[in-house]
Amino acid sequence: METIIEDPDAKTSVKDLSFSSDEKFLVVNRSSGPSRVWDLKSSEAVANLPREQGEIFGFCRFSTKSDNSQILFVTAMQGDYGKIISWNTTSWTRIGSKKVTRDAISAFSVSPDGTLLAIGTIEGTISVLGSRDMRVVVTVKKAHLGIVTTLAFSQDSRALLSTSFDSTARVTSTESPKSDGMYKPLVHGTSYYTRNFGILLYAAQRRSLSNVATMKKIISLY
């Protein structure tokens, strides 16, 4: 196995990393300092994405826009607020930033079609936001009784899988609420789960075997 990139920074731990869908770039978030972007072809660092005062970077995810260009999303804590920052992947400059929660962000995901973002918090809340304006589409407070550990969208982006340290798993619709204003878990259609979440459940298993076992029990009930 050939080593493509070797990062000399051994003093700080890696918090998260993400490959761009075109496999050109790798971004690495560390426990301190800027996010570093690597060109996978040249094996050179092409950008260091600086933090603003008081920011602590968390998760990072590339996303593909409708015109096939890439955008990078990075979560951060700044004081009492959790925020999402967007970066242009040509100039590597900030193009957007918004405070989205007053709880620490413990999980993050981008939908396959690039239109939605999802965050989970240490208080068990999950929120789905539009990727263009970062406006909240769905929020479920106390969706879990513990820290949200995993988030993954279905392939059609219509549903969001979340798992937690409380050994529960939940599938929530990302579409508009019903007329009563309530957001409810999706609890019907075993074929829908099989078609859209088979791979996602395997991914969740890598994070928490107990959560996957719980999810399988949920599916078997319907």
Short mmCIF file of C-alpha atoms in Angstrom, two decimals:
data_model
loop_
_atom_site.label_atom_id
_atom_site.label_comp_id
_atom_site.label_asym_id
_atom_site.label_seq_id
_atom_site.Cartn_x
_atom_site.Cartn_y
_atom_site.Cartn_z
CA MET A 1 0.00 0.00 0.00
CA GLU A 2 1.46 3.32 -1.11
CA THR A 3 1.48 6.36 1.16
CA ILE A 4 -0.06 9.31 -0.72
CA ILE A 5 -0.04 11.93 2.04
CA GLU A 6 2.02 12.17 5.19
CA ASP A 7 1.03 14.95 7.58
CA PRO A 8 3.96 16.01 9.77
CA ASP A 9 1.63 17.45 12.45
CA ALA A 10 1.76 14.78 15.14
CA LYS A 11 1.07 17.11 18.07
CA THR A 12 -2.69 17.36 17.54
CA SER A 13 -5.28 14.65 17.05
CA VAL A 14 -7.46 14.29 13.95
CA LYS A 15 -11.10 15.16 14.68
CA ASP A 16 -12.59 14.51 11.23
CA LEU A 17 -11.72 14.22 7.54
CA SER A 18 -13.56 14.15 4.23
CA PHE A 19 -12.79 13.30 0.59
CA SER A 20 -14.33 15.34 -2.22
CA SER A 21 -16.62 13.33 -4.50
CA ASP A 22 -14.28 13.88 -7.47
CA GLU A 23 -11.42 12.48 -5.35
CA LYS A 24 -9.29 15.57 -5.90
CA PHE A 25 -9.14 16.82 -2.32
CA LEU A 26 -8.93 15.64 1.27
CA VAL A 27 -9.73 18.00 4.14
CA VAL A 28 -8.53 17.25 7.67
CA ASN A 29 -9.81 18.87 10.86
CA ARG A 30 -7.53 18.66 13.88
CA SER A 31 -8.08 19.42 17.56
CA SER A 32 -6.38 22.79 17.10
CA GLY A 33 -5.16 24.99 14.29
CA PRO A 34 -6.71 25.45 10.83
CA SER A 35 -8.39 22.86 8.61
CA ARG A 36 -5.87 21.62 6.06
CA VAL A 37 -6.80 20.78 2.48
CA TRP A 38 -4.66 18.33 0.51
CA ASP A 39 -4.46 17.86 -3.25
CA LEU A 40 -4.51 14.07 -3.66
CA LYS A 41 -2.79 14.14 -7.05
CA SER A 42 0.19 16.26 -6.05
CA SER A 43 0.16 15.19 -2.37
CA GLU A 44 0.59 18.85 -1.46
CA ALA A 45 -1.32 20.95 1.05
CA VAL A 46 -3.17 23.55 -1.04
CA ALA A 47 -4.98 25.49 1.68
CA ASN A 48 -5.16 26.10 5.41
CA LEU A 49 -8.65 27.20 6.38
CA PRO A 50 -8.30 29.59 9.32
CA ARG A 51 -10.57 29.76 12.34
CA GLU A 52 -12.19 32.99 13.43
CA GLN A 53 -11.75 34.10 17.02
CA GLY A 54 -13.14 31.56 19.46
CA GLU A 55 -14.02 28.94 16.84
CA ILE A 56 -13.37 25.25 17.47
CA PHE A 57 -13.76 23.20 14.28
CA GLY A 58 -15.62 19.90 14.42
CA PHE A 59 -16.91 17.96 11.41
CA CYS A 60 -16.15 18.51 7.71
CA ARG A 61 -18.03 17.30 4.63
CA PHE A 62 -17.71 18.00 0.92
CA SER A 63 -20.92 18.33 -1.08
CA THR A 64 -21.68 18.48 -4.81
CA LYS A 65 -23.85 21.33 -6.09
CA SER A 66 -26.32 21.11 -8.97
CA ASP A 67 -23.68 22.40 -11.40
CA ASN A 68 -21.30 19.61 -10.23
CA SER A 69 -19.01 22.05 -8.44
CA GLN A 70 -17.89 21.24 -4.90
CA ILE A 71 -18.60 23.06 -1.65
CA LEU A 72 -17.10 22.32 1.75
CA PHE A 73 -19.09 22.49 4.99
CA VAL A 74 -17.38 22.65 8.39
CA THR A 75 -19.11 22.67 11.78
CA ALA A 76 -17.71 24.74 14.61
CA MET A 77 -18.43 25.79 18.17
CA GLN A 78 -18.02 29.46 18.95
CA GLY A 79 -18.84 30.36 22.52
CA ASP A 80 -22.28 28.96 23.33
CA TYR A 81 -23.28 28.45 19.70
CA GLY A 82 -22.82 25.68 17.17
CA LYS A 83 -22.42 26.95 13.61
CA ILE A 84 -21.96 25.70 10.06
CA ILE A 85 -19.40 27.35 7.76
CA SER A 86 -19.30 26.94 3.97
CA TRP A 87 -16.15 27.28 1.86
CA ASN A 88 -15.54 27.83 -1.84
CA THR A 89 -13.37 24.95 -3.09
CA THR A 90 -11.59 27.01 -5.76
CA SER A 91 -10.49 30.07 -3.79
CA TRP A 92 -10.82 28.32 -0.39
CA THR A 93 -12.55 31.36 1.07
CA ARG A 94 -15.55 31.46 3.38
CA ILE A 95 -18.79 32.00 1.52
CA GLY A 96 -21.24 31.54 4.37
CA SER A 97 -21.58 31.03 8.11
CA LYS A 98 -24.60 30.63 10.37
CA LYS A 99 -25.23 29.84 14.02
CA VAL A 100 -27.66 26.91 14.08
CA THR A 101 -27.79 25.62 17.67
CA ARG A 102 -26.93 26.48 21.25
CA ASP A 103 -25.84 22.90 21.96
CA ALA A 104 -22.58 21.21 21.01
CA ILE A 105 -22.78 19.46 17.62
CA SER A 106 -22.05 15.74 17.98
CA ALA A 107 -22.92 14.47 14.46
CA PHE A 108 -23.14 15.94 10.96
CA SER A 109 -24.22 14.76 7.52
CA VAL A 110 -24.90 16.08 4.01
CA SER A 111 -27.64 14.60 1.82
CA PRO A 112 -26.66 12.73 -1.38
CA ASP A 113 -28.30 15.39 -3.57
CA GLY A 114 -26.48 18.16 -1.70
CA THR A 115 -29.64 20.08 -0.81
CA LEU A 116 -29.83 19.26 2.90
CA LEU A 117 -27.58 19.31 5.96
CA ALA A 118 -28.23 17.52 9.24
CA ILE A 119 -26.83 18.07 12.71
CA GLY A 120 -27.20 16.08 15.92
CA THR A 121 -26.42 17.47 19.35
CA ILE A 122 -25.22 16.26 22.72
CA GLU A 123 -28.75 16.90 24.02
CA GLY A 124 -30.27 14.37 21.60
CA THR A 125 -31.78 16.91 19.20
CA ILE A 126 -31.62 16.47 15.41
CA SER A 127 -32.12 19.26 12.86
CA VAL A 128 -32.29 19.28 9.06
CA LEU A 129 -31.37 22.49 7.22
CA GLY A 130 -31.33 23.66 3.62
CA SER A 131 -27.76 23.75 2.33
CA ARG A 132 -28.21 27.00 0.37
CA ASP A 133 -29.63 29.27 3.08
CA MET A 134 -29.07 27.04 6.16
CA ARG A 135 -32.67 27.58 7.21
CA VAL A 136 -34.11 24.89 9.45
CA VAL A 137 -36.48 22.49 7.68
CA VAL A 138 -37.02 19.99 10.50
CA THR A 139 -36.10 20.03 14.18
CA VAL A 140 -36.87 17.19 16.58
CA LYS A 141 -35.95 18.09 20.14
CA LYS A 142 -35.02 15.14 22.34
CA ALA A 143 -35.18 12.78 19.37
CA HIS A 144 -32.86 10.67 21.52
CA LEU A 145 -32.24 10.59 25.25
CA GLY A 146 -28.48 10.65 24.76
CA ILE A 147 -25.81 12.13 22.52
CA VAL A 148 -26.52 11.73 18.79
CA THR A 149 -23.63 9.66 17.42
CA THR A 150 -24.48 9.00 13.75
CA LEU A 151 -26.49 10.74 11.04
CA ALA A 152 -27.05 9.45 7.50
CA PHE A 153 -29.52 10.42 4.79
CA SER A 154 -31.37 7.90 2.63
CA GLN A 155 -30.28 7.77 -1.00
CA ASP A 156 -33.36 9.76 -2.06
CA SER A 157 -32.73 12.33 0.73
CA ARG A 158 -36.31 11.91 2.00
CA ALA A 159 -35.35 10.45 5.35
CA LEU A 160 -32.64 10.76 7.98
CA LEU A 161 -31.25 7.92 10.09
CA SER A 162 -29.93 8.88 13.53
CA THR A 163 -28.38 6.77 16.27
CA SER A 164 -27.44 7.60 19.82
CA PHE A 165 -25.44 6.56 22.88
CA ASP A 166 -28.80 5.62 24.41
CA SER A 167 -28.80 2.55 22.09
CA THR A 168 -31.70 3.81 19.98
CA ALA A 169 -32.02 4.44 16.27
CA ARG A 170 -34.59 6.62 14.55
CA VAL A 171 -35.64 7.37 10.98
CA THR A 172 -37.18 10.83 10.53
CA SER A 173 -38.81 12.33 7.45
CA THR A 174 -36.95 15.32 5.99
CA GLU A 175 -40.09 16.59 4.27
CA SER A 176 -42.54 19.25 5.48
CA PRO A 177 -44.50 18.53 8.67
CA LYS A 178 -48.08 17.31 8.70
CA SER A 179 -50.90 19.82 9.16
CA ASP A 180 -50.74 19.38 12.94
CA GLY A 181 -47.18 20.70 12.85
CA MET A 182 -45.68 17.48 14.22
CA TYR A 183 -42.62 15.74 12.80
CA LYS A 184 -42.94 11.99 13.22
CA PRO A 185 -40.54 9.09 12.71
CA LEU A 186 -41.09 7.03 9.58
CA VAL A 187 -42.49 3.74 10.83
CA HIS A 188 -43.91 2.10 7.71
CA GLY A 189 -42.64 0.38 4.61
CA THR A 190 -40.04 -2.29 5.33
CA SER A 191 -39.12 -2.30 1.63
CA TYR A 192 -38.33 1.41 1.91
CA TYR A 193 -35.89 0.71 4.75
CA THR A 194 -34.28 -2.14 2.83
CA ARG A 195 -33.92 -0.11 -0.36
CA ASN A 196 -32.70 3.11 1.22
CA PHE A 197 -31.00 2.15 4.47
CA GLY A 198 -29.31 -1.21 3.95
CA ILE A 199 -25.89 0.39 3.40
CA LEU A 200 -26.56 3.09 5.98
CA LEU A 201 -27.25 0.53 8.66
CA TYR A 202 -23.93 -1.12 7.87
CA ALA A 203 -22.23 2.25 8.24
CA ALA A 204 -23.94 2.81 11.55
CA GLN A 205 -22.78 -0.61 12.68
CA ARG A 206 -19.22 0.58 12.46
CA ARG A 207 -20.09 3.29 14.99
CA SER A 208 -22.34 1.35 17.34
CA LEU A 209 -23.32 -2.30 17.06
CA SER A 210 -25.98 -1.90 19.70
CA ASN A 211 -27.64 0.90 17.75
CA VAL A 212 -27.85 -1.24 14.62
CA ALA A 213 -29.33 -4.12 16.55
CA THR A 214 -31.98 -1.76 17.83
CA MET A 215 -32.67 -0.50 14.31
CA LYS A 216 -33.12 -4.05 13.02
CA LYS A 217 -35.63 -4.69 15.79
CA ILE A 218 -37.53 -1.56 14.78
CA ILE A 219 -37.63 -2.65 11.14
CA SER A 220 -38.80 -6.17 12.03
CA LEU A 221 -41.87 -4.71 13.74
CA TYR A 222 -43.29 -3.21 10.56
#
